[in-house]
Amino acid sequence: MTISRLADTTDIVKKIIQQLPSSQLPDFHSDEDAINYLECLLKRVSPSHILLVLDDVWREGVSLVDSLFSLNLPNYKILVTSRFSFQRFKPVYNLKILNDQDAMTLFCQYALPDDGSSTIPYDLVEKVEGVA
């Protein structure tokens, strides 16, 4: 999901929910309510591994990233790309723009399970890498 300057937690959570199968979009009373709902929904409908890619996160989005890092889900990873360095989220890699091969290597190394158990087709990985 491309974040850019849009840093409203509730709006981002709604966009994530809209991407999930058979999910109804409730009205949220607060950002905390939205995050709690997302956590419960992901526990119920998600596959065994979850990768949330937040692309082009600006400084204004740090509270959103904090909220999403706080989700208590097994096998849950977040990959954040940004023009800005968020030092409190580790590891941090300060990179020049990557060529396609290097981008694919980095994505696969950190987004896919370490044990080689991924059943994600390579063409789908290429599509995700192309979007992110």
Short mmCIF file of C-alpha atoms in Angstrom, two decimals:
data_model
loop_
_atom_site.label_atom_id
_atom_site.label_comp_id
_atom_site.label_asym_id
_atom_site.label_seq_id
_atom_site.Cartn_x
_atom_site.Cartn_y
_atom_site.Cartn_z
CA MET A 1 0.00 0.00 0.00
CA THR A 2 1.39 3.39 -0.97
CA ILE A 3 1.12 5.78 1.95
CA SER A 4 2.93 8.96 0.79
CA ARG A 5 1.67 11.97 2.72
CA LEU A 6 -1.60 10.26 3.68
CA ALA A 7 -0.93 9.45 7.31
CA ASP A 8 -4.44 9.14 8.70
CA THR A 9 -4.46 5.80 10.52
CA THR A 10 -8.18 5.18 10.17
CA ASP A 11 -8.12 5.85 6.41
CA ILE A 12 -5.15 3.53 5.90
CA VAL A 13 -6.78 0.77 7.98
CA LYS A 14 -9.93 1.12 5.88
CA LYS A 15 -7.87 0.71 2.70
CA ILE A 16 -6.22 -2.41 4.11
CA ILE A 17 -9.59 -3.88 5.12
CA GLN A 18 -10.98 -3.25 1.63
CA GLN A 19 -8.23 -5.51 0.26
CA LEU A 20 -9.26 -8.44 2.45
CA PRO A 21 -11.80 -11.03 1.27
CA SER A 22 -15.38 -10.68 2.49
CA SER A 23 -14.68 -7.77 4.80
CA GLN A 24 -17.28 -5.20 5.70
CA LEU A 25 -16.11 -1.71 6.44
CA PRO A 26 -17.40 -0.48 9.80
CA ASP A 27 -17.37 3.08 11.08
CA PHE A 28 -14.52 3.66 13.52
CA HIS A 29 -14.70 6.02 16.48
CA SER A 30 -10.91 6.40 16.80
CA ASP A 31 -7.59 5.29 15.35
CA GLU A 32 -7.24 2.81 18.22
CA ASP A 33 -10.63 1.32 17.36
CA ALA A 34 -9.52 0.91 13.73
CA ILE A 35 -6.24 -0.80 14.69
CA ASN A 36 -7.99 -3.16 17.12
CA TYR A 37 -10.56 -4.10 14.47
CA LEU A 38 -7.81 -4.73 11.91
CA GLU A 39 -5.94 -6.99 14.33
CA CYS A 40 -9.06 -9.07 15.06
CA LEU A 41 -9.94 -9.28 11.37
CA LEU A 42 -6.44 -10.38 10.35
CA LYS A 43 -6.43 -13.08 13.03
CA ARG A 44 -9.68 -14.41 11.64
CA VAL A 45 -9.20 -14.23 7.87
CA SER A 46 -5.48 -14.11 7.20
CA PRO A 47 -3.22 -16.86 5.89
CA SER A 48 -0.46 -18.25 8.07
CA HIS A 49 1.97 -15.49 7.01
CA ILE A 50 1.20 -11.80 6.62
CA LEU A 51 3.38 -9.28 4.85
CA LEU A 52 2.24 -5.68 4.97
CA VAL A 53 4.18 -3.45 2.58
CA LEU A 54 3.98 0.27 3.32
CA ASP A 55 5.51 2.19 0.45
CA ASP A 56 6.68 5.80 0.41
CA VAL A 57 5.95 6.51 4.09
CA TRP A 58 6.63 10.12 5.03
CA ARG A 59 7.65 11.41 8.45
CA GLU A 60 4.03 12.17 9.21
CA GLY A 61 3.31 8.44 8.98
CA VAL A 62 5.46 7.34 11.91
CA SER A 63 2.47 7.01 14.27
CA LEU A 64 0.72 4.83 11.70
CA VAL A 65 3.78 2.59 11.44
CA ASP A 66 3.97 2.44 15.24
CA SER A 67 0.33 1.33 15.39
CA LEU A 68 0.77 -1.35 12.75
CA PHE A 69 3.96 -2.65 14.41
CA SER A 70 1.98 -3.10 17.62
CA LEU A 71 -0.36 -5.73 16.14
CA ASN A 72 -0.05 -9.00 18.00
CA LEU A 73 -0.09 -11.46 15.11
CA PRO A 74 2.02 -14.57 14.50
CA ASN A 75 4.21 -14.59 11.38
CA TYR A 76 3.49 -10.92 10.71
CA LYS A 77 6.08 -8.72 9.00
CA ILE A 78 6.05 -5.13 7.84
CA LEU A 79 8.27 -3.78 5.09
CA VAL A 80 8.46 0.03 5.06
CA THR A 81 10.00 2.01 2.24
CA SER A 82 10.61 5.68 2.77
CA ARG A 83 12.66 8.65 1.68
CA PHE A 84 13.17 9.27 5.38
CA SER A 85 15.05 7.18 7.93
CA PHE A 86 12.98 5.83 10.82
CA GLN A 87 15.81 4.72 13.09
CA ARG A 88 13.58 3.16 15.73
CA PHE A 89 12.41 0.47 13.29
CA LYS A 90 15.16 -2.07 12.75
CA PRO A 91 16.84 -3.03 10.56
CA VAL A 92 17.24 0.17 8.58
CA TYR A 93 18.88 0.16 5.18
CA ASN A 94 19.79 3.46 3.57
CA LEU A 95 19.86 2.67 -0.11
CA LYS A 96 20.21 4.30 -3.46
CA ILE A 97 17.49 3.42 -5.94
CA LEU A 98 17.85 -0.29 -6.64
CA ASN A 99 17.92 -1.99 -10.00
CA ASP A 100 15.25 -4.68 -10.53
CA GLN A 101 17.47 -7.62 -9.59
CA ASP A 102 18.69 -6.04 -6.34
CA ALA A 103 15.15 -4.97 -5.41
CA MET A 104 13.92 -8.55 -5.91
CA THR A 105 16.76 -9.99 -3.81
CA LEU A 106 16.10 -7.59 -0.93
CA PHE A 107 12.36 -8.18 -1.06
CA CYS A 108 12.71 -11.98 -1.05
CA GLN A 109 15.33 -11.97 1.71
CA TYR A 110 13.18 -10.04 4.16
CA ALA A 111 9.62 -10.69 3.08
CA LEU A 112 9.59 -14.45 2.61
CA PRO A 113 10.02 -17.11 5.33
CA ASP A 114 13.62 -17.95 6.21
CA ASP A 115 13.05 -21.70 6.03
CA GLY A 116 12.29 -21.72 2.30
CA SER A 117 8.71 -22.86 2.93
CA SER A 118 7.13 -20.16 0.81
CA THR A 119 4.55 -21.41 -1.65
CA ILE A 120 4.19 -18.01 -3.28
CA PRO A 121 4.63 -18.31 -7.05
CA TYR A 122 7.63 -16.40 -8.40
CA ASP A 123 5.49 -14.45 -10.88
CA LEU A 124 3.40 -13.13 -7.97
CA VAL A 125 6.58 -12.05 -6.15
CA GLU A 126 7.62 -10.20 -9.31
CA LYS A 127 4.24 -8.42 -9.43
CA VAL A 128 4.51 -7.36 -5.78
CA GLU A 129 8.09 -6.18 -6.27
CA GLY A 130 6.98 -4.18 -9.31
CA VAL A 131 4.19 -2.49 -7.35
CA ALA A 132 6.21 -1.81 -4.19
#
